[in-house]
Amino acid sequence: MAAAAAAEDAAAETLKRLDAVRQLVLSDANHYSTIITGILPIIGSHAHADVQRWGAEFLAEAFASPLLAVQSKESIGLVCLETLKQLLEVPGQSEGVVKNVIQAAASIYSSVFRYIINNPHESGKWAFMASIKSNILKRWDIAPIGVRVCCIKFVQRVVQVQTPGIIADPRRPEQNEVSLALVPRNHPLIPPPNLEAEASGLLDRLLNVFHEESSDAVLVTGTLNCLSILVRTRQSIANKIVSTVLGFNPLKRANSPMSPKSKVHIKSMERTTRAFLMNIYRRNENGPFAARIKQHVDRLSQIRLEIFDESSRKRPAPSEPTDGLDGAKRQRLGAELTSRPKMPPLPPGPVSVAQLFTLTTEEGLTSFDVTQLPIDLVVKITLPVLQRINQQALDEAINAVRSRHLEVSKMQIQYPIPPAVPAILDEEDDYEPDFEPTEDSEQIENKADVLPSGDSNKGSSNLTLGKFEFPPPPPLTQEQAFTGGKRAAGRLFELIDTLPEARKGPRGGWNRLAGNTHDKESWLRLVMRIAIRGVGTLEDRYFSDLVDNETRANLVAQVREGSLSEHIRERMLRYIIDDFRKRMNTAVSWMHEEFYNDRVLVPLDWRQWKAEDGTPNYDRWVLRVLDGIVPYLDAKDNKLLTRFLSESPPVNEEMLKRVKGLARDPERVTMVVNALLYLVIYKTQAREVSLNALEDLYNNYDSAKMAAAKVLRKFRPEALEAPVVAPGAAAA
């Protein structure tokens, strides 16, 4: 055990130094030759498995780098041949090491081939390359899918090199493409007839994938991608390749019923085949295969539509109208044609305003007193009716009222209303007081001169009326204010269903106004900000730093019990959960608004308080949303869960506890692991907590053990090697 632990520590230290070396090479490609020569003894077959994995990956990366010159690649490749051969021959070698070694061999095969052409005495180097090629060809049919795809790429490079190509300039052979045309006929190590026969056999094995019924879709797609290079660079074998692909029908395997996986595979093969043939057709539209390619692509498109297009299988719409009745067709069915409603005439005699606007003859409606209904109920009834009313019927009613009004106006002109006759007054009403002054004008003027000026102004001011004001209304109680706020919030959510959907187009970002587009999305964002930045900010009295923690917790409970912002948030939560698959945009926007409010408007010392009722609004409501949607997620909601977790501002352990609970169902394990893998790769903030969650799945969930191990093997391999202590042993 001690020796194994020491070996692990030494391997970890070696990997740290090797990573530093990789960073040096990435900054300056001139160090490749020196560094690769120096690390070959470290990454050989006797090295630790992790060091071998790093070395194979580094060699594949180095030989595929465009920064490495051709001369340097040739010299370095010759030095690495023995190491690559040893890594392939290690018993039980890991799949990752084998894949990287095959990729490295494919990259250097043409360089080694050029070196052997110019140096026919180097039999040892060619023996190493031949041994590597033989080992790879043996793995081609029995290895896992990933290794077989790499083998296909290596075979494509071998066929390309061992097939005669075009010599652009015979005077400068170093500038020509490496092919069998550069090999002398009497070469002792690589005789051209033997190599050409080997390349022809490998090409037949490569094309055999199109004739097998049990070929995997990944192998077919990888083969097509490699064949496109051969068709473009080797005209001598292009006709054979195109003829074989034209005889391949990827939709032949579309047997009903098909699983979702088989549908994806068939669509992928069909799309790749069509792209392969169309690239050849566009390159030479007058070529010998142009007509056959066009015909084959059209046939594939037609078969694809027949198999996968469900719209063609639906029953067509009826040819006869269903809403409006057509008189020419419906008379035989006994249906009556719709006619314009008849407006009743005005009653004789004087006409009231109510009679002027009454267009119905039903006594129940004309005798009903609308004033008995409360105003809220009238508004709720009137608005939906006005939104759904027929525009033609409304125009006819308005014209009928207008004609009635003109008729009444003409009657008033022809028969004017006589003035009202005053009633006979009683004798007591005949008395009129005499207001004529008993003094003449001279006496009145003398009295006015004697009075002081201030008294006269005072008397005149007493006669003027003061400013009239209504008495102030009584103050609302807290319960009345909360009830009124709840009603207003209910009307906000009732209006959402009447608004149109948001139009597709560029978004304005954080600086856009909340309700400037008058659609459903803008209205929802306005409601969110009313709850979070409006009444929510006014109610957050407990965010003050002038009280201790105990008093602050009591204030939190009091405010949340009768809080209008909490009521709006509850309505928003119910709105999202009712149809969370279509309203995920709303949920993500809400969480961003809550996080913005917590980080910008809340004081920094509030973050240091960890009381249960005092957690920030984002942490509390994101868990409420997860608790509402997690029980209803199924295996088809993979992208939905991944999107919610990836677009949530921070992801914490409490959120991932809810997600890990889904792994108890074996059908939802893949959804959970894929969501956590996405967080590990693309969300740096949640990388550690996601890896911890995957490690917990590996240790405590049997159904998720294999899926979690695949991810941990790449991002945290030490979690797989660490022993898991049983609960009984720990207790002992």
XYZ file of C-alpha atoms in Angstrom:
732
model
C 0.000 0.000 0.000
C 2.798 2.389 0.861
C 4.520 1.695 -2.446
C 1.281 2.269 -4.365
C 0.694 5.560 -2.556
C 4.254 6.662 -3.274
C 3.779 5.794 -6.956
C 0.579 7.835 -7.090
C 2.310 10.828 -5.513
C 5.222 10.539 -7.927
C 2.834 10.341 -10.900
C 0.946 13.410 -9.709
C 4.186 15.355 -9.333
C 5.295 14.248 -12.798
C 2.006 15.377 -14.332
C 2.386 18.811 -12.780
C 5.822 19.223 -14.373
C 4.565 17.909 -17.698
C 1.673 20.399 -17.677
C 4.172 23.197 -17.168
C 6.138 21.870 -20.141
C 2.960 21.838 -22.276
C 2.285 25.482 -21.464
C 5.826 26.328 -22.564
C 5.353 24.547 -25.896
C 1.994 26.200 -26.534
C 3.608 29.602 -26.079
C 6.531 28.815 -28.448
C 6.327 25.964 -31.004
C 10.111 26.007 -31.537
C 10.558 23.963 -28.337
C 8.634 20.955 -29.671
C 11.668 18.975 -30.873
C 13.648 19.495 -27.665
C 10.785 18.779 -25.297
C 9.439 15.704 -27.123
C 12.909 14.170 -27.199
C 13.240 14.810 -23.475
C 9.867 13.383 -22.362
C 9.966 10.151 -24.402
C 11.770 8.201 -21.626
C 9.195 9.475 -19.104
C 6.030 8.473 -21.001
C 7.165 5.032 -22.193
C 5.492 1.693 -21.548
C 6.991 1.430 -18.035
C 5.438 4.733 -16.900
C 2.327 5.186 -14.788
C -1.035 4.873 -16.587
C -1.851 8.563 -16.090
C 1.563 9.590 -17.414
C 1.097 7.341 -20.460
C -2.316 8.905 -21.078
C -0.800 12.391 -20.892
C 2.077 11.442 -23.192
C -0.135 9.900 -25.876
C -2.430 12.925 -25.824
C 0.540 15.310 -26.034
C 2.074 13.483 -29.015
C -1.242 13.440 -30.900
C -1.669 17.141 -30.212
C 1.880 17.991 -31.258
C 1.817 16.120 -34.587
C -1.591 17.592 -35.478
C -0.481 21.150 -34.712
C -0.196 23.384 -37.805
C 2.613 25.308 -36.083
C 4.963 22.326 -36.329
C 7.013 22.498 -39.539
C 7.092 19.563 -41.964
C 10.836 18.993 -41.478
C 10.467 19.047 -37.698
C 7.512 16.669 -37.848
C 9.574 14.222 -39.914
C 12.565 14.250 -37.567
C 10.455 14.068 -34.388
C 8.194 11.368 -35.825
C 11.158 9.096 -36.513
C 12.301 9.444 -32.900
C 8.811 8.664 -31.531
C 8.182 5.493 -33.551
C 9.568 3.123 -30.927
C 7.632 4.781 -28.101
C 4.372 4.649 -30.062
C 4.954 0.960 -30.793
C 5.562 0.209 -27.104
C 2.417 2.073 -26.008
C 0.286 0.069 -28.451
C 1.724 -3.249 -27.309
C 1.060 -2.712 -23.570
C -1.430 -5.416 -22.456
C -4.799 -3.999 -21.411
C -3.927 -0.521 -22.596
C -6.660 2.081 -21.982
C -8.884 3.215 -24.813
C -7.789 6.832 -24.533
C -4.104 5.997 -24.972
C -4.814 3.766 -27.983
C -6.911 6.451 -29.690
C -4.252 9.133 -29.240
C -1.457 6.822 -30.431
C -3.418 5.942 -33.595
C -4.058 9.634 -34.280
C -0.372 10.403 -33.841
C 0.572 7.545 -36.192
C -1.868 8.830 -38.822
C -0.307 12.285 -38.595
C 3.289 11.123 -39.081
C 2.707 8.313 -41.610
C 3.238 10.543 -44.666
C 6.379 12.107 -43.109
C 7.897 8.704 -42.321
C 6.956 7.504 -45.818
C 8.787 10.465 -47.409
C 11.841 9.769 -45.254
C 11.913 6.095 -46.301
C 11.639 7.102 -49.980
C 14.785 9.214 -49.655
C 16.605 6.811 -47.289
C 16.083 3.235 -48.513
C 18.698 1.877 -46.081
C 16.651 2.785 -42.945
C 14.989 -0.597 -42.563
C 14.670 -0.287 -38.774
C 12.509 2.824 -38.947
C 10.223 1.264 -41.546
C 9.974 -1.925 -39.452
C 8.659 0.131 -36.526
C 6.120 1.850 -38.800
C 5.026 -1.465 -40.336
C 4.583 -2.972 -36.849
C 2.429 0.002 -35.776
C 0.341 -0.301 -38.942
C -0.189 -4.013 -38.423
C -1.265 -3.488 -34.807
C -3.772 -0.808 -35.817
C -5.258 -2.891 -38.634
C -5.796 -5.801 -36.197
C -7.809 -3.537 -33.903
C -9.970 -2.186 -36.743
C -12.783 -4.765 -36.488
C -12.678 -5.726 -32.788
C -11.965 -2.491 -30.911
C -14.600 -0.167 -29.379
C -16.345 2.349 -31.607
C -14.083 5.254 -30.679
C -10.915 3.315 -31.489
C -12.417 2.024 -34.748
C -13.142 5.584 -35.891
C -9.472 6.443 -35.292
C -8.497 3.330 -37.253
C -10.631 4.533 -40.160
C -8.768 7.836 -40.139
C -5.404 5.987 -40.147
C -6.508 3.730 -43.029
C -7.617 6.775 -45.011
C -4.126 8.274 -44.589
C -2.475 4.977 -45.625
C -4.653 4.691 -48.753
C -3.978 8.302 -49.646
C -0.194 7.872 -49.324
C 0.012 4.458 -51.020
C -2.049 5.525 -54.062
C -0.447 7.388 -57.005
C -1.090 11.102 -56.927
C -0.386 14.075 -59.135
C 3.216 15.352 -59.329
C 2.954 19.113 -59.578
C 6.679 19.842 -60.178
C 9.083 16.940 -60.924
C 12.057 19.236 -60.432
C 11.172 19.881 -56.767
C 10.065 16.589 -55.215
C 10.100 18.042 -51.684
C 7.235 20.349 -52.644
C 5.030 17.591 -54.083
C 2.370 15.747 -52.150
C 3.493 12.438 -50.644
C 2.100 9.580 -52.735
C 3.099 6.335 -54.389
C 4.112 8.287 -57.520
C 7.266 9.467 -55.719
C 8.502 5.933 -54.934
C 11.106 4.479 -57.341
C 10.144 1.225 -59.025
C 13.182 -0.579 -57.567
C 12.892 0.600 -53.975
C 14.068 -2.201 -51.647
C 11.809 -1.447 -48.646
C 8.580 -0.201 -50.190
C 8.037 -1.738 -53.648
C 5.196 0.182 -55.347
C 3.212 -2.855 -56.612
C 2.942 -4.311 -53.110
C 1.943 -0.996 -51.538
C -0.619 -0.276 -54.244
C -2.190 -3.729 -53.784
C -2.307 -3.171 -50.003
C -3.965 0.219 -50.483
C -6.574 -1.297 -52.813
C -7.396 -3.985 -50.239
C -7.683 -1.421 -47.440
C -9.994 0.688 -49.603
C -12.236 -2.348 -50.168
C -12.380 -2.943 -46.408
C -13.149 0.734 -45.937
C -16.034 0.602 -48.435
C -17.362 -2.651 -47.014
C -19.148 -0.684 -44.303
C -21.754 0.349 -46.897
C -22.615 -3.275 -47.700
C -22.988 -4.597 -44.142
C -26.457 -4.567 -42.610
C -25.203 -4.247 -39.029
C -22.834 -1.315 -39.533
C -22.883 1.298 -36.815
C -24.010 4.809 -37.774
C -20.888 6.344 -36.229
C -18.660 4.173 -38.427
C -20.656 5.050 -41.547
C -20.462 8.765 -40.799
C -16.729 8.601 -40.030
C -16.070 6.656 -43.234
C -17.963 9.181 -45.366
C -16.010 12.059 -43.847
C -12.718 10.318 -44.679
C -13.772 9.337 -48.190
C -14.412 12.939 -49.155
C -10.661 13.629 -48.823
C -9.784 10.642 -51.010
C -12.249 11.696 -53.716
C -10.760 15.185 -53.799
C -7.074 14.162 -53.819
C -6.992 10.788 -55.620
C -8.772 10.763 -58.969
C -7.739 7.169 -59.697
C -10.007 5.783 -56.970
C -12.667 8.530 -56.946
C -14.980 6.722 -59.395
C -14.954 3.552 -57.307
C -15.786 5.461 -54.129
C -18.610 7.475 -55.697
C -20.160 4.381 -57.297
C -20.173 2.585 -53.938
C -21.759 5.502 -52.110
C -24.428 5.865 -54.818
C -25.437 2.266 -54.139
C -25.786 2.953 -50.406
C -29.248 3.764 -49.047
C -29.077 4.894 -45.391
C -32.893 4.944 -45.138
C -33.106 1.230 -45.891
C -32.783 0.509 -42.171
C -35.792 2.666 -41.300
C -37.955 -0.251 -40.224
C -41.129 0.581 -38.337
C -41.309 1.007 -35.394
C -38.097 2.942 -34.790
C -36.648 3.980 -31.468
C -35.542 7.602 -30.964
C -31.914 6.462 -31.049
C -32.314 4.684 -34.370
C -34.095 7.731 -35.814
C -31.150 9.939 -34.887
C -28.677 7.464 -36.390
C -30.601 7.132 -39.651
C -31.029 10.890 -40.010
C -27.320 11.414 -39.333
C -26.278 8.880 -41.999
C -28.732 10.321 -44.523
C -27.581 13.891 -43.898
C -23.889 12.982 -44.172
C -24.470 10.963 -47.351
C -26.389 13.822 -48.934
C -23.683 16.346 -47.977
C -20.949 14.047 -49.375
C -22.685 13.675 -52.733
C -23.718 17.327 -53.036
C -20.126 18.479 -52.440
C -18.999 16.298 -55.349
C -21.883 17.581 -57.504
C -21.113 21.248 -56.824
C -17.421 20.745 -57.596
C -18.193 19.408 -61.089
C -21.799 19.759 -62.225
C -20.927 18.408 -65.673
C -19.078 15.332 -64.442
C -19.921 11.721 -65.325
C -21.768 11.151 -62.038
C -23.664 14.460 -61.928
C -26.998 13.084 -63.173
C -26.844 9.987 -60.952
C -25.916 12.059 -57.909
C -28.808 14.476 -58.467
C -31.244 11.599 -58.945
C -29.972 9.763 -55.859
C -30.153 12.867 -53.651
C -33.719 13.610 -54.817
C -34.752 10.028 -54.091
C -33.236 10.204 -50.606
C -35.093 13.449 -49.894
C -38.404 11.955 -51.028
C -37.960 8.778 -48.957
C -36.958 10.857 -45.926
C -40.113 12.923 -46.182
C -42.260 9.817 -46.480
C -40.701 8.247 -43.382
C -40.141 11.145 -41.003
C -42.616 13.840 -42.091
C -45.752 13.282 -40.023
C -47.626 16.208 -41.570
C -48.222 14.283 -44.810
C -50.051 11.561 -42.867
C -52.614 13.893 -41.315
C -56.140 14.082 -42.668
C -56.611 17.153 -44.907
C -58.913 19.943 -43.858
C -62.552 19.717 -45.044
C -63.285 21.487 -48.288
C -66.665 22.780 -47.072
C -66.759 25.785 -44.749
C -67.505 25.066 -41.109
C -67.926 28.530 -39.589
C -69.790 30.541 -42.236
C -72.496 28.662 -44.159
C -72.379 28.732 -47.917
C -75.883 29.108 -49.340
C -75.171 27.184 -52.525
C -73.984 24.099 -50.625
C -75.967 24.204 -47.394
C -79.467 24.494 -48.826
C -79.562 20.768 -49.454
C -78.632 20.111 -45.821
C -81.543 22.126 -44.502
C -79.388 24.784 -42.851
C -80.678 28.345 -42.739
C -78.528 31.142 -44.015
C -77.339 33.706 -41.516
C -79.064 37.033 -41.969
C -78.529 40.461 -40.499
C -80.364 41.011 -37.206
C -83.457 43.228 -37.394
C -83.393 46.347 -35.233
C -86.718 47.112 -33.493
C -88.315 50.500 -34.340
C -88.521 53.311 -31.830
C -91.674 53.479 -29.702
C -94.136 56.301 -30.469
C -93.984 59.475 -28.446
C -91.054 60.939 -26.582
C -87.923 58.780 -26.605
C -85.566 58.425 -23.620
C -81.819 57.841 -23.811
C -82.273 54.235 -22.671
C -84.818 53.569 -25.434
C -82.497 55.196 -27.986
C -79.655 52.739 -27.251
C -81.811 49.619 -26.685
C -81.481 47.309 -29.712
C -83.153 44.187 -28.294
C -86.777 43.154 -27.781
C -86.219 40.757 -24.879
C -88.083 41.970 -21.837
C -85.625 40.350 -19.422
C -82.723 42.401 -20.690
C -84.620 45.680 -21.015
C -86.003 45.466 -17.477
C -82.691 44.501 -15.832
C -81.141 47.202 -13.635
C -77.401 47.207 -14.336
C -76.687 49.652 -11.533
C -77.245 46.861 -9.015
C -74.012 45.120 -10.139
C -70.700 46.094 -8.500
C -68.296 48.015 -10.680
C -65.590 45.299 -10.491
C -67.974 42.700 -11.894
C -69.081 45.038 -14.679
C -65.444 45.635 -15.705
C -64.686 41.883 -15.695
C -67.694 41.219 -17.946
C -67.287 44.179 -20.284
C -63.597 43.820 -21.172
C -63.737 40.187 -22.424
C -66.950 40.921 -24.326
C -65.383 43.920 -26.092
C -62.313 41.845 -27.015
C -64.350 39.027 -28.552
C -67.121 41.042 -30.191
C -67.683 40.712 -33.914
C -66.530 43.895 -35.639
C -69.263 43.674 -38.295
C -72.017 43.319 -35.699
C -70.601 46.267 -33.726
C -70.574 48.475 -36.838
C -74.192 47.553 -37.622
C -75.277 48.399 -34.069
C -73.497 51.762 -34.208
C -75.142 52.605 -37.544
C -78.555 51.643 -36.126
C -78.124 53.963 -33.132
C -76.880 56.733 -35.437
C -79.958 56.417 -37.679
C -82.236 56.464 -34.610
C -80.572 59.619 -33.352
C -81.078 61.341 -36.701
C -84.728 60.293 -36.687
C -85.284 61.697 -33.175
C -83.534 64.941 -34.132
C -85.882 65.409 -37.126
C -88.949 64.784 -34.935
C -87.815 67.477 -32.471
C -87.407 69.981 -35.337
C -90.861 69.256 -36.787
C -92.636 69.183 -33.432
C -90.812 71.510 -31.039
C -91.414 70.986 -27.340
C -93.619 73.773 -25.926
C -92.232 75.776 -23.043
C -93.335 74.747 -19.610
C -96.367 76.671 -18.193
C -95.611 78.061 -14.719
C -97.887 76.829 -11.992
C -100.436 79.170 -10.316
C -98.781 80.689 -7.289
C -100.453 81.133 -3.956
C -101.241 84.531 -2.612
C -98.401 84.296 -0.157
C -95.984 83.746 -3.003
C -97.021 87.052 -4.605
C -95.211 89.019 -1.910
C -92.017 90.596 -3.114
C -89.928 92.669 -0.662
C -89.138 96.233 -1.546
C -85.392 96.630 -1.812
C -85.484 100.265 -2.922
C -83.542 102.468 -0.536
C -85.531 104.953 1.553
C -82.713 107.494 1.408
C -81.671 109.553 -1.520
C -78.307 109.245 -3.189
C -76.766 112.276 -1.476
C -77.403 110.865 1.997
C -75.933 107.522 1.005
C -72.737 109.168 -0.289
C -72.319 111.174 2.935
C -72.547 107.965 5.033
C -69.931 106.255 2.824
C -67.479 109.131 3.308
C -67.774 108.891 7.101
C -66.919 105.081 7.194
C -63.160 104.143 7.412
C -61.535 102.394 4.463
C -60.555 99.275 6.488
C -64.139 98.612 7.520
C -65.360 98.741 3.969
C -62.753 96.201 2.848
C -63.590 93.974 5.763
C -67.254 94.033 4.923
C -66.555 93.160 1.295
C -64.236 90.290 2.255
C -66.896 88.719 4.433
C -69.123 88.366 1.411
C -66.590 86.251 -0.637
C -66.727 82.397 -0.535
C -63.725 80.400 0.738
C -61.949 77.499 -1.079
C -63.944 74.282 -0.911
C -62.110 71.009 -0.212
C -63.404 67.491 0.298
C -62.553 65.962 3.650
C -59.583 63.536 3.456
C -60.526 59.848 3.292
C -59.980 57.712 6.361
C -56.574 55.984 6.423
C -56.462 52.380 5.236
C -55.594 49.651 7.667
C -52.780 47.209 6.867
C -55.293 44.461 6.146
C -57.297 46.661 3.744
C -54.139 47.734 1.907
C -52.957 44.135 1.552
C -56.389 43.008 0.281
C -56.446 45.775 -2.319
C -52.924 44.932 -3.389
C -53.851 41.262 -3.831
C -56.755 42.229 -6.086
C -54.493 44.449 -8.180
C -51.922 41.650 -8.464
C -54.654 39.247 -9.564
C -55.666 41.605 -12.365
C -52.011 41.813 -13.464
C -51.875 38.051 -13.977
C -55.327 37.883 -15.598
C -54.121 40.240 -18.307
C -51.197 37.958 -19.280
C -53.361 35.494 -21.247
C -54.792 38.293 -23.406
C -51.381 39.572 -24.587
C -49.595 38.318 -27.747
C -46.440 36.251 -27.674
C -43.060 37.965 -27.907
C -41.749 38.549 -31.403
C -38.487 36.948 -32.429
C -35.605 39.334 -32.824
C -32.564 40.819 -31.051
C -32.917 41.416 -27.341
C -32.128 44.699 -25.660
C -30.229 43.268 -22.690
C -30.315 44.695 -19.176
C -30.799 48.279 -20.363
C -34.101 47.649 -22.141
C -37.365 48.876 -20.664
C -39.532 46.271 -18.983
C -42.793 46.995 -20.811
C -41.963 48.737 -24.068
C -43.018 45.965 -26.475
C -46.554 45.362 -25.084
C -46.319 41.585 -25.353
C -46.490 38.742 -22.845
C -42.769 38.674 -22.091
C -42.480 42.389 -21.385
C -45.576 42.328 -19.182
C -44.200 39.409 -17.138
C -40.901 41.223 -16.642
C -42.814 44.306 -15.514
C -44.708 42.210 -12.953
C -41.413 40.723 -11.723
C -39.858 44.141 -11.223
C -42.960 45.410 -9.435
C -42.589 42.597 -6.911
C -38.788 42.714 -6.615
C -37.748 46.347 -7.134
C -41.028 48.117 -6.375
C -43.078 46.961 -3.396
C -40.400 44.398 -2.558
C -37.802 47.125 -1.901
C -40.249 49.184 0.188
C -41.135 46.196 2.344
C -37.563 45.072 3.044
C -37.326 46.852 6.367
C -35.399 43.934 7.800
C -32.364 44.661 5.611
C -31.344 47.466 7.947
C -28.066 47.034 9.835
C -29.314 48.979 12.857
C -30.940 45.975 14.586
C -29.522 42.751 15.905
C -30.061 39.339 14.350
C -32.935 38.296 16.631
C -34.941 41.465 15.986
C -34.179 41.198 12.298
C -35.512 37.611 12.158
C -38.749 38.708 13.847
C -39.157 41.521 11.323
C -38.619 39.044 8.484
C -41.449 36.835 9.707
C -43.803 39.804 10.178
C -43.102 41.299 6.760
C -43.402 38.029 4.835
C -46.686 37.127 6.500
C -48.523 40.097 4.983
C -46.170 41.077 2.175
C -47.574 42.074 -1.201
C -44.266 41.224 -2.903
C -44.403 37.705 -1.445
C -47.967 37.337 -2.750
C -46.896 38.377 -6.276
C -43.962 35.960 -6.121
C -46.295 33.145 -5.091
C -48.547 33.917 -8.063
C -45.500 33.978 -10.351
C -44.387 30.591 -8.985
C -47.824 29.061 -9.631
C -47.894 30.568 -13.124
C -44.529 28.966 -14.023
C -45.256 25.538 -12.517
C -48.630 25.267 -14.307
C -46.791 24.926 -17.645
C -43.067 24.970 -16.830
C -41.929 23.448 -20.135
C -43.241 26.423 -22.129
C -42.519 29.016 -19.423
C -38.880 28.223 -18.722
C -37.878 31.603 -20.174
C -39.996 33.282 -17.510
C -38.414 31.209 -14.739
C -34.869 32.050 -15.853
C -35.689 35.765 -16.160
C -37.238 35.751 -12.700
C -34.163 34.149 -11.134
C -31.896 36.723 -12.793
C -34.037 39.566 -11.453
C -33.924 38.105 -7.920
C -30.149 37.642 -8.093
C -29.653 41.181 -9.387
C -31.767 42.574 -6.562
C -29.883 40.579 -3.910
C -26.450 41.600 -5.183
C -27.102 45.278 -5.940
C -29.774 46.489 -3.513
C -28.903 44.415 -0.432
C -26.076 45.667 1.857
C -22.936 43.565 1.947
C -23.161 42.713 5.658
C -26.584 41.144 5.014
C -24.734 38.348 3.185
C -22.975 37.359 6.408
C -26.232 36.515 8.210
C -27.150 32.838 7.859
C -30.484 32.656 9.684
C -33.017 30.358 8.040
C -35.690 32.990 7.385
C -33.178 35.563 6.301
C -31.667 33.852 3.251
C -31.586 36.053 0.124
C -34.610 35.961 -2.117
C -32.788 34.198 -4.953
C -31.643 31.265 -2.814
C -35.138 30.801 -1.445
C -37.155 31.083 -4.655
C -34.833 29.082 -6.920
C -35.315 26.152 -4.546
C -39.082 26.700 -4.637
C -39.023 26.575 -8.438
C -36.933 23.389 -8.421
C -39.224 21.778 -5.842
C -42.154 22.567 -8.116
C -40.779 21.214 -11.396
C -38.446 18.368 -10.336
C -41.251 15.864 -9.498
C -42.678 16.260 -13.015
C -39.438 15.962 -15.036
C -39.013 12.877 -17.200
C -36.253 11.519 -19.420
C -37.337 13.780 -22.323
C -36.643 16.932 -20.292
C -32.854 16.593 -20.533
C -32.322 19.930 -22.272
C -34.868 21.647 -20.016
C -33.049 20.777 -16.782
C -29.639 21.541 -18.289
C -30.810 24.932 -19.485
C -32.316 25.943 -16.132
C -29.181 24.992 -14.200
C -26.761 26.520 -16.709
C -28.622 29.836 -17.004
C -29.244 30.248 -13.261
C -26.786 32.910 -12.021
C -25.173 30.845 -9.197
C -25.616 27.113 -8.638
C -25.262 25.938 -5.037
C -25.296 22.632 -3.203
C -28.943 22.909 -2.179
C -29.998 23.131 -5.823
C -27.921 20.088 -6.749
C -29.436 18.116 -3.856
C -32.806 18.437 -5.583
C -31.252 17.380 -8.871
C -29.468 14.379 -7.352
C -32.787 13.106 -6.041
C -33.836 12.445 -9.634
C -31.121 9.781 -9.896
C -33.206 7.431 -7.741
C -35.171 6.745 -10.911
C -32.958 4.757 -13.359
C -34.713 6.331 -16.346
C -33.658 9.827 -15.257
C -30.013 9.074 -14.401
C -28.778 10.106 -17.840
C -30.610 13.420 -17.587
C -28.988 14.194 -14.210
C -25.460 13.205 -15.284
C -25.692 15.173 -18.542
C -26.836 18.289 -16.676
C -23.967 18.007 -14.178
C -21.473 17.343 -16.992
C -22.629 20.513 -18.761
C -22.047 22.504 -15.566
C -18.568 20.993 -15.152
C -17.520 21.914 -18.690
C -19.183 25.279 -19.276
C -19.977 26.804 -15.850
C -16.756 27.481 -13.950
C -18.514 28.726 -10.825
C -20.367 25.426 -10.417
C -17.538 23.098 -11.415
C -16.531 21.945 -7.925
C -20.038 21.507 -6.530
C -21.031 19.620 -9.686
C -18.057 17.276 -9.374
C -18.925 16.765 -5.707
C -22.471 15.882 -6.741
C -21.173 13.412 -9.337
C -18.911 11.853 -6.728
C -21.887 11.518 -4.397
C -23.861 9.825 -7.182
C -20.964 7.436 -7.774
C -20.686 6.501 -4.089
C -24.334 6.432 -2.984
C -26.525 5.783 -6.055
C -26.113 2.357 -7.606
C -28.169 3.206 -10.703
C -25.940 6.216 -11.478
C -22.600 4.591 -10.706
C -21.549 3.788 -14.280
C -22.705 7.088 -15.781
C -21.024 9.142 -13.052
C -17.812 7.102 -13.361
C -17.435 8.092 -17.029
C -17.398 11.768 -16.113
C -15.253 11.387 -12.994
C -12.697 9.337 -14.910
C -11.981 12.399 -17.047
C -12.359 15.288 -14.590
C -11.670 13.745 -11.165
C -10.012 10.339 -11.562
C -8.833 10.292 -7.961
C -12.466 9.902 -6.848
C -12.633 6.512 -8.576
C -9.403 5.283 -7.066
C -10.177 6.376 -3.495
C -11.672 3.521 -1.400
C -15.236 4.006 -0.200
C -15.597 3.257 3.545
C -18.735 1.348 4.423
C -20.977 2.891 7.111
C -20.591 -0.147 9.393
C -16.808 -0.056 9.182
C -16.759 3.653 9.952
C -18.926 3.142 13.008
C -16.654 0.364 14.253
